[in-house]
Amino acid sequence: SKEVKVIISPLAVNEPTVTGTYVYTGLEQTVELAGVESYMTVVSGTKGTNVGEYKVVVTLDSNHVWAEESNGEITWSITKAQAEITVDTKDINVIFGDAITLPEATTNFGEVKVTKSDMVNVGTYTVTYTVEGTDNYDGDSKEVKVIISPLAVNEPTVVTTYTYNKVEQTVELTGV
C-alpha cells in the first residue's frame, strides 16, 4: 500500500465591490457591496455619515485566500453635497413709504442668512440669501433685487382765483 498525500490549496477569490455612489445626506449611510459570498465575513466599515473615505474589512474562511492585489479592504467614500436655497428671486417693486416684504427662504442643508442694507430711500437694493459651506456640503447664494420707486404726488392746485388789489393775499392750495 502506498500513501498519497493530497494538498488542497485555498481557492483565490476577488474582493467584493462597492455598488453605487454616496453623497452626504446628514444621515448615516450603509455601503452596499456586490460579490459578498457565504465564505466571506464583513467585519467593519460599512457605515458612514460625514464626507470622507471609509474602509470595509472583509475576512475569508480557511478554504479561501484573496486573489493578487487584494487584501480584504475595500475603500468607499461619501462625497460633498450641494446646499440649495429655495427662494423666489423675482424683483420686488415697491413705492417709497410702502412696507417691504422679503420672500422666505429654505435650504436642504445649513441655515439661510439674509444680508441687506437699510432700504429707506428711492433706489435699487440687493438682498443676499446665503448658506455657508461646510466640510460636508458646498454653500449656496441667491439674490433678490428690491426696487423702491418715488411716491407719485399730485401737483397742488389753487383753490380760488386772485385779482391784483394792492393788498397782500394768502394763496389757498389743495393737494399739499
PDB file of C-alpha atoms in Angstrom, residues 6-88:
ATOM      1  CA  VAL A   6      -3.178  15.345  -1.390  1.00  0.00           C
ATOM      2  CA  ILE A   7      -2.706  19.043  -0.773  1.00  0.00           C
ATOM      3  CA  ILE A   8      -5.725  21.177  -1.354  1.00  0.00           C
ATOM      4  CA  SER A   9      -4.785  24.821  -1.679  1.00  0.00           C
ATOM      5  CA  PRO A  10      -7.231  27.522  -0.718  1.00  0.00           C
ATOM      6  CA  LEU A  11      -9.173  28.982  -3.617  1.00  0.00           C
ATOM      7  CA  ALA A  12      -8.169  32.527  -4.640  1.00  0.00           C
ATOM      8  CA  VAL A  13     -11.187  34.862  -4.770  1.00  0.00           C
ATOM      9  CA  ASN A  14     -11.799  38.505  -5.621  1.00  0.00           C
ATOM     10  CA  GLU A  15     -12.889  41.128  -3.145  1.00  0.00           C
ATOM     11  CA  PRO A  16     -16.459  42.350  -3.161  1.00  0.00           C
ATOM     12  CA  THR A  17     -17.012  45.697  -4.901  1.00  0.00           C
ATOM     13  CA  VAL A  18     -18.864  48.839  -3.872  1.00  0.00           C
ATOM     14  CA  THR A  19     -22.115  49.462  -5.715  1.00  0.00           C
ATOM     15  CA  GLY A  20     -23.496  52.946  -6.173  1.00  0.00           C
ATOM     16  CA  THR A  21     -22.188  56.322  -5.121  1.00  0.00           C
ATOM     17  CA  TYR A  22     -22.702  58.020  -1.798  1.00  0.00           C
ATOM     18  CA  VAL A  23     -23.337  61.726  -1.306  1.00  0.00           C
ATOM     19  CA  TYR A  24     -23.676  63.408   2.094  1.00  0.00           C
ATOM     20  CA  THR A  25     -27.263  63.409   3.395  1.00  0.00           C
ATOM     21  CA  GLY A  26     -26.767  64.222   7.063  1.00  0.00           C
ATOM     22  CA  LEU A  27     -27.869  60.683   7.924  1.00  0.00           C
ATOM     23  CA  GLU A  28     -25.868  57.511   8.462  1.00  0.00           C
ATOM     24  CA  GLN A  29     -25.438  55.536   5.229  1.00  0.00           C
ATOM     25  CA  THR A  30     -24.582  51.871   4.750  1.00  0.00           C
ATOM     26  CA  VAL A  31     -22.434  50.859   1.798  1.00  0.00           C
ATOM     27  CA  GLU A  32     -23.766  48.158  -0.499  1.00  0.00           C
ATOM     28  CA  LEU A  33     -21.299  45.511  -1.660  1.00  0.00           C
ATOM     29  CA  ALA A  34     -21.628  43.236  -4.667  1.00  0.00           C
ATOM     30  CA  GLY A  35     -19.963  39.847  -4.658  1.00  0.00           C
ATOM     31  CA  VAL A  36     -20.171  39.003  -0.943  1.00  0.00           C
ATOM     32  CA  GLU A  37     -20.187  35.197  -0.744  1.00  0.00           C
ATOM     33  CA  SER A  38     -21.068  32.814   2.083  1.00  0.00           C
ATOM     34  CA  TYR A  39     -17.363  32.210   2.868  1.00  0.00           C
ATOM     35  CA  MET A  40     -16.821  35.936   3.477  1.00  0.00           C
ATOM     36  CA  THR A  41     -17.453  37.857   6.688  1.00  0.00           C
ATOM     37  CA  VAL A  42     -17.888  41.619   6.594  1.00  0.00           C
ATOM     38  CA  VAL A  43     -16.119  42.733   9.773  1.00  0.00           C
ATOM     39  CA  SER A  44     -16.328  46.540   9.840  1.00  0.00           C
ATOM     40  CA  GLY A  45     -16.510  49.844   7.957  1.00  0.00           C
ATOM     41  CA  THR A  46     -19.894  49.550   6.292  1.00  0.00           C
ATOM     42  CA  LYS A  47     -21.417  52.702   7.821  1.00  0.00           C
ATOM     43  CA  GLY A  48     -20.584  56.375   7.467  1.00  0.00           C
ATOM     44  CA  THR A  49     -22.238  59.772   7.859  1.00  0.00           C
ATOM     45  CA  ASN A  50     -19.757  62.537   7.035  1.00  0.00           C
ATOM     46  CA  VAL A  51     -17.784  63.249   3.878  1.00  0.00           C
ATOM     47  CA  GLY A  52     -14.667  61.103   3.708  1.00  0.00           C
ATOM     48  CA  GLU A  53     -13.179  57.733   2.907  1.00  0.00           C
ATOM     49  CA  TYR A  54     -14.240  54.589   4.709  1.00  0.00           C
ATOM     50  CA  LYS A  55     -12.671  51.148   4.671  1.00  0.00           C
ATOM     51  CA  VAL A  56     -14.730  47.945   4.744  1.00  0.00           C
ATOM     52  CA  VAL A  57     -12.831  44.975   6.146  1.00  0.00           C
ATOM     53  CA  VAL A  58     -13.834  41.533   4.846  1.00  0.00           C
ATOM     54  CA  THR A  59     -12.317  38.247   6.047  1.00  0.00           C
ATOM     55  CA  LEU A  60     -12.377  34.787   4.465  1.00  0.00           C
ATOM     56  CA  ASP A  61     -12.785  31.289   5.834  1.00  0.00           C
ATOM     57  CA  SER A  62      -9.776  28.963   5.812  1.00  0.00           C
ATOM     58  CA  ASN A  63     -10.640  27.487   2.398  1.00  0.00           C
ATOM     59  CA  HIS A  64     -10.172  30.793   0.548  1.00  0.00           C
ATOM     60  CA  VAL A  65      -7.487  33.422   0.016  1.00  0.00           C
ATOM     61  CA  TRP A  66      -7.609  36.809  -1.645  1.00  0.00           C
ATOM     62  CA  ALA A  67      -6.558  36.967  -5.275  1.00  0.00           C
ATOM     63  CA  GLU A  68      -3.496  39.030  -6.181  1.00  0.00           C
ATOM     64  CA  GLU A  69      -3.677  42.745  -5.371  1.00  0.00           C
ATOM     65  CA  SER A  70      -6.431  42.043  -2.837  1.00  0.00           C
ATOM     66  CA  ASN A  71      -6.280  42.232   0.924  1.00  0.00           C
ATOM     67  CA  GLY A  72      -9.918  42.268   2.011  1.00  0.00           C
ATOM     68  CA  GLU A  73     -10.039  46.032   2.500  1.00  0.00           C
ATOM     69  CA  ILE A  74     -12.488  47.822   0.244  1.00  0.00           C
ATOM     70  CA  THR A  75     -12.465  51.622   0.188  1.00  0.00           C
ATOM     71  CA  TRP A  76     -15.641  53.611  -0.323  1.00  0.00           C
ATOM     72  CA  SER A  77     -16.423  57.275   0.157  1.00  0.00           C
ATOM     73  CA  ILE A  78     -19.112  59.819   0.863  1.00  0.00           C
ATOM     74  CA  THR A  79     -18.774  62.963  -1.254  1.00  0.00           C
ATOM     75  CA  LYS A  80     -19.887  66.537  -0.581  1.00  0.00           C
ATOM     76  CA  ALA A  81     -23.478  67.523  -1.160  1.00  0.00           C
ATOM     77  CA  GLN A  82     -24.659  70.869  -2.532  1.00  0.00           C
ATOM     78  CA  ALA A  83     -26.718  73.158  -0.325  1.00  0.00           C
ATOM     79  CA  GLU A  84     -29.599  74.599  -2.319  1.00  0.00           C
ATOM     80  CA  ILE A  85     -31.514  77.706  -1.338  1.00  0.00           C
ATOM     81  CA  THR A  86     -35.122  77.876  -2.427  1.00  0.00           C
ATOM     82  CA  VAL A  87     -36.399  81.453  -2.649  1.00  0.00           C
ATOM     83  CA  ASP A  88     -38.479  83.497  -5.083  1.00  0.00           C
TER      84      ASP A  88
END
